[in-house]
Amino acid sequence: MAATLPGRAKHALALLAALLVLLVAPPAHAAPGGDDEGGSKTLRAQLESAAKGHLQATQKLEASKKRQVELKAALKQAQEKSAGLEGRVKEIANRSYRQGRFSTMAMLLNSSSPDAFMDRMLRLDQMAQVDGHALAQYEDAVTVAEKATKAIALEIKEQQKQVTVLAKKKQQAESALAAAGGGAVAGGFINANSPLARPAPRNPDGSWPREGCTVNDPTTSGCITPRLLNAYQQARAAGFTHYTSCFSRRDSGEHPKGRACDFAAAPGGFENVNATGSDRTYGNNLAAYFVRNAGRLGVMYVIWYRQIWLPNTGWRSYSGSGGPAATHTNHVHLSIL
């Protein structure tokens, strides 16, 4: 009996050691965690403000340019219409000057018969109606032209304002990245052959609608926004099917808002190593896909392999301190507006 105890003890210790390994070692699918995902809370807030401000200013600038084109077309049409009526207006003015009210009455009184009187009166009435219509059209055309000219001037001021906003937001993003030890212009991940994604819905004016965490996250038991769901689905349809995790409970960042996903570079999940070979190529292509479709998907920023892409800066250096999760060398991070 006593001889068998050491064997049982060894077996129990082996089982205990195995359990400890399983408990300590994170599974391959474990998502990058902590509140440092995407940098500090302050940095994330600055980047979000810069990206959102840039996109809002861009939308307003494009809308203003569109209105200016429409106003110029209206101005041209009004000017052409008024020019075409100028001859008619001059003719009416000259006739009124030559004849005046007395001559008009004389024409009626000199009628040879009651029928002739009525005929002349009807003709004068018709002429007055035609003249009145022509004068009204001319006045309307001139008014439209004047209003269009003033509106174009206002649109030019609006465009100048938005260009200033764009410059400030770009500086804000660059300053925030520089304060975090990054921000240098980087080579980035660009692929002109990346497939085009199906655009997410926009408001009639071209802006992005406000969205909450209202749809089920297909990668976790949490929730995400409809716009992020579209980005996730479009990425998978384009062939990017490696393990992905979106919603997670954290103190800050986009993940708890349902506006961010982490896409593992390795097929099996988030490995605690820097991606190399085909895994790194996969990450390069996925990052390039999101950048090419940023305007279609509503991308706020993309982080991959010590670089970050924002709509107002392009690819810049960006490196957190720590392992592959913090430096984003084992997964592509996507944040959606």
GROMACS .gro file of C-alpha atoms in nm:
model
  337
    1MET     CA    1   0.000   0.000   0.000
    2ALA     CA    2   0.277   0.239   0.102
    3ALA     CA    3   0.468   0.157  -0.217
    4THR     CA    4   0.187   0.280  -0.435
    5LEU     CA    5   0.158   0.626  -0.271
    6PRO     CA    6   0.461   0.780  -0.440
    7GLY     CA    7   0.326   0.676  -0.780
    8ARG     CA    8  -0.014   0.826  -0.707
    9ALA     CA    9   0.147   1.140  -0.573
   10LYS     CA   10   0.353   1.178  -0.888
   11HIS     CA   11   0.044   1.128  -1.101
   12ALA     CA   12  -0.149   1.387  -0.901
   13LEU     CA   13   0.136   1.635  -0.927
   14ALA     CA   14   0.155   1.582  -1.303
   15LEU     CA   15  -0.218   1.650  -1.339
   16LEU     CA   16  -0.185   1.960  -1.121
   17ALA     CA   17   0.104   2.089  -1.331
   18ALA     CA   18  -0.094   2.032  -1.651
   19LEU     CA   19  -0.389   2.222  -1.508
   20LEU     CA   20  -0.165   2.509  -1.406
   21VAL     CA   21  -0.023   2.530  -1.758
   22LEU     CA   22  -0.373   2.545  -1.902
   23LEU     CA   23  -0.477   2.811  -1.653
   24VAL     CA   24  -0.166   3.028  -1.698
   25ALA     CA   25  -0.114   3.000  -2.074
   26PRO     CA   26  -0.374   3.204  -2.268
   27PRO     CA   27  -0.562   3.021  -2.543
   28ALA     CA   28  -0.470   3.101  -2.902
   29HIS     CA   29  -0.806   3.271  -2.953
   30ALA     CA   30  -0.769   3.509  -2.657
   31ALA     CA   31  -0.822   3.864  -2.781
   32PRO     CA   32  -0.569   4.137  -2.706
   33GLY     CA   33  -0.682   4.290  -2.380
   34GLY     CA   34  -0.616   4.574  -2.144
   35ASP     CA   35  -0.695   4.942  -2.177
   36ASP     CA   36  -0.378   5.006  -2.376
   37GLU     CA   37  -0.539   4.870  -2.692
   38GLY     CA   38  -0.481   5.146  -2.944
   39GLY     CA   39  -0.270   5.354  -2.703
   40SER     CA   40  -0.361   5.553  -2.393
   41LYS     CA   41  -0.710   5.684  -2.323
   42THR     CA   42  -0.593   6.039  -2.390
   43LEU     CA   43  -0.431   5.943  -2.720
   44ARG     CA   44  -0.740   5.755  -2.834
   45ALA     CA   45  -0.959   6.055  -2.753
   46GLN     CA   46  -0.728   6.285  -2.950
   47LEU     CA   47  -0.716   6.051  -3.249
   48GLU     CA   48  -1.092   6.005  -3.246
   49SER     CA   49  -1.149   6.381  -3.231
   50ALA     CA   50  -0.900   6.441  -3.512
   51ALA     CA   51  -1.041   6.169  -3.737
   52LYS     CA   52  -1.405   6.264  -3.679
   53GLY     CA   53  -1.333   6.633  -3.722
   54HIS     CA   54  -1.147   6.564  -4.045
   55LEU     CA   55  -1.426   6.352  -4.189
   56GLN     CA   56  -1.697   6.600  -4.087
   57ALA     CA   57  -1.503   6.889  -4.240
   58THR     CA   58  -1.441   6.687  -4.556
   59GLN     CA   59  -1.811   6.610  -4.587
   60LYS     CA   60  -1.904   6.976  -4.536
   61LEU     CA   61  -1.639   7.086  -4.784
   62GLU     CA   62  -1.763   6.845  -5.051
   63ALA     CA   63  -2.125   6.947  -4.986
   64SER     CA   64  -2.029   7.313  -5.020
   65LYS     CA   65  -1.847   7.248  -5.346
   66LYS     CA   66  -2.153   7.064  -5.477
   67ARG     CA   67  -2.382   7.352  -5.378
   68GLN     CA   68  -2.146   7.598  -5.544
   69VAL     CA   69  -2.163   7.403  -5.870
   70GLU     CA   70  -2.542   7.402  -5.851
   71LEU     CA   71  -2.550   7.774  -5.773
   72LYS     CA   72  -2.320   7.854  -6.062
   73ALA     CA   73  -2.550   7.660  -6.294
   74ALA     CA   74  -2.851   7.853  -6.157
   75LEU     CA   75  -2.663   8.182  -6.197
   76LYS     CA   76  -2.573   8.104  -6.556
   77GLN     CA   77  -2.932   8.007  -6.638
   78ALA     CA   78  -3.068   8.322  -6.475
   79GLN     CA   79  -2.816   8.541  -6.655
   80GLU     CA   80  -2.901   8.384  -6.990
   81LYS     CA   81  -3.272   8.426  -6.923
   82SER     CA   82  -3.238   8.791  -6.822
   83ALA     CA   83  -3.016   8.860  -7.123
   84GLY     CA   84  -3.278   8.705  -7.352
   85LEU     CA   85  -3.548   8.928  -7.202
   86GLU     CA   86  -3.349   9.251  -7.211
   87GLY     CA   87  -3.454   9.325  -7.568
   88ARG     CA   88  -3.820   9.278  -7.478
   89VAL     CA   89  -3.786   9.498  -7.170
   90LYS     CA   90  -3.620   9.777  -7.374
   91GLU     CA   91  -3.897   9.754  -7.632
   92ILE     CA   92  -4.165   9.791  -7.364
   93ALA     CA   93  -3.979  10.082  -7.209
   94ASN     CA   94  -3.940  10.262  -7.545
   95ARG     CA   95  -4.305  10.213  -7.637
   96SER     CA   96  -4.422  10.337  -7.300
   97TYR     CA   97  -4.198  10.641  -7.338
   98ARG     CA   98  -4.323  10.720  -7.691
   99GLN     CA   99  -4.693  10.658  -7.633
  100GLY     CA  100  -4.759  10.715  -7.267
  101ARG     CA  101  -5.106  10.690  -7.113
  102PHE     CA  102  -5.253  10.979  -7.323
  103SER     CA  103  -5.166  10.816  -7.656
  104THR     CA  104  -5.318  10.492  -7.542
  105MET     CA  105  -5.648  10.664  -7.456
  106ALA     CA  106  -5.640  10.852  -7.786
  107MET     CA  107  -5.614  10.523  -7.974
  108LEU     CA  108  -5.930  10.406  -7.804
  109LEU     CA  109  -6.126  10.730  -7.847
  110ASN     CA  110  -6.036  10.754  -8.218
  111SER     CA  111  -6.197  10.418  -8.287
  112SER     CA  112  -6.441  10.440  -8.580
  113SER     CA  113  -6.700  10.212  -8.422
  114PRO     CA  114  -6.788  10.038  -8.096
  115ASP     CA  115  -6.653   9.712  -8.240
  116ALA     CA  116  -6.324   9.875  -8.328
  117PHE     CA  117  -6.311  10.026  -7.978
  118MET     CA  118  -6.360   9.684  -7.818
  119ASP     CA  119  -6.105   9.526  -8.053
  120ARG     CA  120  -5.843   9.787  -7.967
  121MET     CA  121  -5.914   9.758  -7.597
  122LEU     CA  122  -5.870   9.379  -7.606
  123ARG     CA  123  -5.545   9.415  -7.797
  124LEU     CA  124  -5.412   9.668  -7.552
  125ASP     CA  125  -5.511   9.443  -7.262
  126GLN     CA  126  -5.337   9.144  -7.420
  127MET     CA  127  -5.029   9.352  -7.487
  128ALA     CA  128  -5.028   9.472  -7.128
  129GLN     CA  129  -5.053   9.113  -7.003
  130VAL     CA  130  -4.768   9.004  -7.228
  131ASP     CA  131  -4.559   9.301  -7.120
  132GLY     CA  132  -4.637   9.237  -6.755
  133HIS     CA  133  -4.538   8.869  -6.787
  134ALA     CA  134  -4.214   8.957  -6.963
  135LEU     CA  135  -4.126   9.217  -6.702
  136ALA     CA  136  -4.205   8.972  -6.419
  137GLN     CA  137  -3.985   8.705  -6.577
  138TYR     CA  138  -3.702   8.950  -6.619
  139GLU     CA  139  -3.731   9.066  -6.259
  140ASP     CA  140  -3.735   8.705  -6.135
  141ALA     CA  141  -3.426   8.618  -6.341
  142VAL     CA  142  -3.236   8.919  -6.207
  143THR     CA  143  -3.338   8.834  -5.849
  144VAL     CA  144  -3.229   8.471  -5.888
  145ALA     CA  145  -2.894   8.583  -6.031
  146GLU     CA  146  -2.836   8.823  -5.743
  147LYS     CA  147  -2.922   8.559  -5.481
  148ALA     CA  148  -2.702   8.298  -5.651
  149THR     CA  149  -2.409   8.540  -5.660
  150LYS     CA  150  -2.441   8.609  -5.285
  151ALA     CA  151  -2.485   8.238  -5.208
  152ILE     CA  152  -2.171   8.148  -5.406
  153ALA     CA  153  -1.973   8.401  -5.204
  154LEU     CA  154  -2.100   8.237  -4.882
  155GLU     CA  155  -2.005   7.891  -5.008
  156ILE     CA  156  -1.654   8.012  -5.083
  157LYS     CA  157  -1.625   8.135  -4.723
  158GLU     CA  158  -1.759   7.800  -4.598
  159GLN     CA  159  -1.498   7.613  -4.800
  160GLN     CA  160  -1.219   7.831  -4.666
  161LYS     CA  161  -1.347   7.761  -4.314
  162GLN     CA  162  -1.349   7.384  -4.365
  163VAL     CA  163  -1.001   7.387  -4.519
  164THR     CA  164  -0.881   7.560  -4.200
  165VAL     CA  165  -1.057   7.296  -3.988
  166LEU     CA  166  -0.891   7.018  -4.190
  167ALA     CA  167  -0.548   7.168  -4.131
  168LYS     CA  168  -0.615   7.198  -3.755
  169LYS     CA  169  -0.739   6.839  -3.727
  170LYS     CA  170  -0.435   6.712  -3.915
  171GLN     CA  171  -0.208   6.902  -3.677
  172GLN     CA  172  -0.405   6.765  -3.381
  173ALA     CA  173  -0.350   6.405  -3.494
  174GLU     CA  174   0.018   6.462  -3.565
  175SER     CA  175   0.074   6.628  -3.227
  176ALA     CA  176  -0.106   6.348  -3.043
  177LEU     CA  177   0.101   6.081  -3.217
  178ALA     CA  178   0.424   6.272  -3.160
  179ALA     CA  179   0.344   6.302  -2.789
  180ALA     CA  180   0.307   5.923  -2.777
  181GLY     CA  181   0.648   5.871  -2.938
  182GLY     CA  182   0.528   5.818  -3.297
  183GLY     CA  183   0.390   6.020  -3.582
  184ALA     CA  184   0.671   5.995  -3.836
  185VAL     CA  185   0.560   5.940  -4.194
  186ALA     CA  186   0.563   5.566  -4.260
  187GLY     CA  187   0.558   5.352  -4.570
  188GLY     CA  188   0.221   5.209  -4.478
  189PHE     CA  189   0.020   4.932  -4.636
  190ILE     CA  190  -0.138   5.020  -4.970
  191ASN     CA  191  -0.276   4.787  -5.236
  192ALA     CA  192  -0.448   4.935  -5.540
  193ASN     CA  193  -0.581   4.590  -5.622
  194SER     CA  194  -0.774   4.554  -5.296
  195PRO     CA  195  -1.139   4.465  -5.370
  196LEU     CA  196  -1.404   4.730  -5.317
  197ALA     CA  197  -1.641   4.687  -5.024
  198ARG     CA  198  -2.015   4.747  -5.023
  199PRO     CA  199  -2.065   5.099  -4.884
  200ALA     CA  200  -2.230   5.145  -4.546
  201PRO     CA  201  -2.546   5.363  -4.546
  202ARG     CA  202  -2.502   5.741  -4.517
  203ASN     CA  203  -2.737   6.029  -4.447
  204PRO     CA  204  -2.884   6.216  -4.747
  205ASP     CA  205  -2.626   6.493  -4.699
  206GLY     CA  206  -2.340   6.242  -4.713
  207SER     CA  207  -2.263   6.239  -4.341
  208TRP     CA  208  -2.247   5.924  -4.130
  209PRO     CA  209  -2.555   5.852  -3.916
  210ARG     CA  210  -2.509   5.812  -3.542
  211GLU     CA  211  -2.513   5.446  -3.443
  212GLY     CA  212  -2.518   5.260  -3.115
  213CYS     CA  213  -2.415   4.913  -3.010
  214THR     CA  214  -2.742   4.763  -3.133
  215VAL     CA  215  -2.665   4.445  -3.331
  216ASN     CA  216  -2.527   4.112  -3.217
  217ASP     CA  217  -2.153   4.073  -3.251
  218PRO     CA  218  -2.089   3.758  -3.457
  219THR     CA  219  -1.747   3.719  -3.295
  220THR     CA  220  -1.846   3.743  -2.927
  221SER     CA  221  -2.154   3.746  -2.707
  222GLY     CA  222  -2.154   4.128  -2.709
  223CYS     CA  223  -2.287   4.393  -2.946
  224ILE     CA  224  -2.151   4.612  -3.225
  225THR     CA  225  -2.279   4.893  -3.447
  226PRO     CA  226  -2.443   4.818  -3.783
  227ARG     CA  227  -2.157   4.998  -3.958
  228LEU     CA  228  -1.894   4.779  -3.791
  229LEU     CA  229  -2.096   4.470  -3.878
  230ASN     CA  230  -2.091   4.575  -4.242
  231ALA     CA  231  -1.712   4.624  -4.230
  232TYR     CA  232  -1.665   4.281  -4.069
  233GLN     CA  233  -1.892   4.111  -4.323
  234GLN     CA  234  -1.729   4.286  -4.616
  235ALA     CA  235  -1.381   4.186  -4.497
  236ARG     CA  236  -1.487   3.822  -4.471
  237ALA     CA  237  -1.651   3.836  -4.814
  238ALA     CA  238  -1.318   3.965  -4.949
  239GLY     CA  239  -1.141   3.655  -4.814
  240PHE     CA  240  -1.015   3.782  -4.476
  241THR     CA  241  -1.150   3.499  -4.264
  242HIS     CA  242  -0.892   3.458  -3.986
  243TYR     CA  243  -1.011   3.466  -3.628
  244THR     CA  244  -1.160   3.802  -3.524
  245SER     CA  245  -1.281   3.952  -3.197
  246CYS     CA  246  -1.481   4.275  -3.176
  247PHE     CA  247  -1.673   4.362  -2.859
  248SER     CA  248  -1.500   4.344  -2.524
  249ARG     CA  249  -1.560   4.502  -2.185
  250ARG     CA  250  -1.294   4.761  -2.111
  251ASP     CA  251  -1.274   5.091  -1.929
  252SER     CA  252  -1.223   5.290  -2.248
  253GLY     CA  253  -1.164   5.264  -2.621
  254GLU     CA  254  -1.381   5.161  -2.912
  255HIS     CA  255  -1.427   4.791  -2.831
  256PRO     CA  256  -1.681   4.842  -2.548
  257LYS     CA  257  -1.873   5.080  -2.777
  258GLY     CA  258  -1.900   4.812  -3.044
  259ARG     CA  259  -1.696   5.020  -3.288
  260ALA     CA  260  -1.374   4.819  -3.312
  261CYS     CA  261  -1.251   4.474  -3.414
  262ASP     CA  262  -0.918   4.296  -3.381
  263PHE     CA  263  -0.834   4.070  -3.676
  264ALA     CA  264  -0.575   3.802  -3.596
  265ALA     CA  265  -0.287   3.770  -3.840
  266ALA     CA  266  -0.258   3.397  -3.773
  267PRO     CA  267  -0.544   3.170  -3.884
  268GLY     CA  268  -0.585   3.014  -3.538
  269GLY     CA  269  -0.606   3.329  -3.329
  270PHE     CA  270  -0.395   3.590  -3.151
  271GLU     CA  271  -0.054   3.430  -3.115
  272ASN     CA  272   0.189   3.595  -2.876
  273VAL     CA  273   0.452   3.643  -3.147
  274ASN     CA  274   0.520   3.899  -3.419
  275ALA     CA  275   0.351   3.791  -3.742
  276THR     CA  276   0.589   3.671  -4.011
  277GLY     CA  277   0.565   3.510  -4.353
  278SER     CA  278   0.213   3.448  -4.478
  279ASP     CA  279   0.060   3.579  -4.154
  280ARG     CA  280   0.229   3.916  -4.198
  281THR     CA  281   0.127   3.926  -4.565
  282TYR     CA  282  -0.229   3.857  -4.456
  283GLY     CA  283  -0.215   4.149  -4.212
  284ASN     CA  284  -0.059   4.378  -4.475
  285ASN     CA  285  -0.336   4.297  -4.723
  286LEU     CA  286  -0.613   4.337  -4.465
  287ALA     CA  287  -0.482   4.676  -4.350
  288ALA     CA  288  -0.458   4.788  -4.713
  289TYR     CA  289  -0.814   4.666  -4.774
  290PHE     CA  290  -0.954   4.880  -4.493
  291VAL     CA  291  -0.759   5.185  -4.608
  292ARG     CA  292  -0.877   5.156  -4.967
  293ASN     CA  293  -1.237   5.122  -4.848
  294ALA     CA  294  -1.215   5.379  -4.568
  295GLY     CA  295  -1.468   5.610  -4.733
  296ARG     CA  296  -1.705   5.322  -4.803
  297LEU     CA  297  -1.690   5.165  -4.458
  298GLY     CA  298  -1.656   5.471  -4.235
  299VAL     CA  299  -1.307   5.388  -4.109
  300MET     CA  300  -1.179   5.604  -3.825
  301TYR     CA  301  -0.833   5.447  -3.802
  302VAL     CA  302  -0.641   5.126  -3.872
  303ILE     CA  303  -0.342   5.000  -3.669
  304TRP     CA  304  -0.104   4.732  -3.788
  305TYR     CA  305   0.258   4.645  -3.730
  306ARG     CA  306   0.368   4.958  -3.543
  307GLN     CA  307   0.188   5.188  -3.785
  308ILE     CA  308  -0.145   5.372  -3.774
  309TRP     CA  309  -0.356   5.508  -4.059
  310LEU     CA  310  -0.589   5.803  -4.012
  311PRO     CA  311  -0.787   5.977  -4.288
  312ASN     CA  312  -0.607   6.306  -4.235
  313THR     CA  313  -0.249   6.184  -4.191
  314GLY     CA  314  -0.213   5.863  -4.387
  315TRP     CA  315   0.020   5.598  -4.246
  316ARG     CA  316   0.232   5.711  -3.950
  317SER     CA  317   0.462   5.533  -3.708
  318TYR     CA  318   0.283   5.410  -3.398
  319SER     CA  319   0.429   5.172  -3.144
  320GLY     CA  320   0.293   5.083  -2.805
  321SER     CA  321   0.518   4.938  -2.539
  322GLY     CA  322   0.493   4.569  -2.470
  323GLY     CA  323   0.439   4.251  -2.661
  324PRO     CA  324   0.279   4.177  -2.999
  325ALA     CA  325  -0.067   4.277  -2.876
  326ALA     CA  326   0.047   4.625  -2.769
  327THR     CA  327   0.257   4.685  -3.081
  328HIS     CA  328  -0.016   4.541  -3.306
  329THR     CA  329   0.221   4.299  -3.470
  330ASN     CA  330  -0.009   3.998  -3.426
  331HIS     CA  331  -0.340   4.158  -3.521
  332VAL     CA  332  -0.494   4.438  -3.729
  333HIS     CA  333  -0.701   4.683  -3.524
  334LEU     CA  334  -0.996   4.853  -3.696
  335SER     CA  335  -1.197   5.141  -3.547
  336ILE     CA  336  -1.513   5.257  -3.721
  337LEU     CA  337  -1.688   5.591  -3.686
   0.00000   0.00000   0.00000
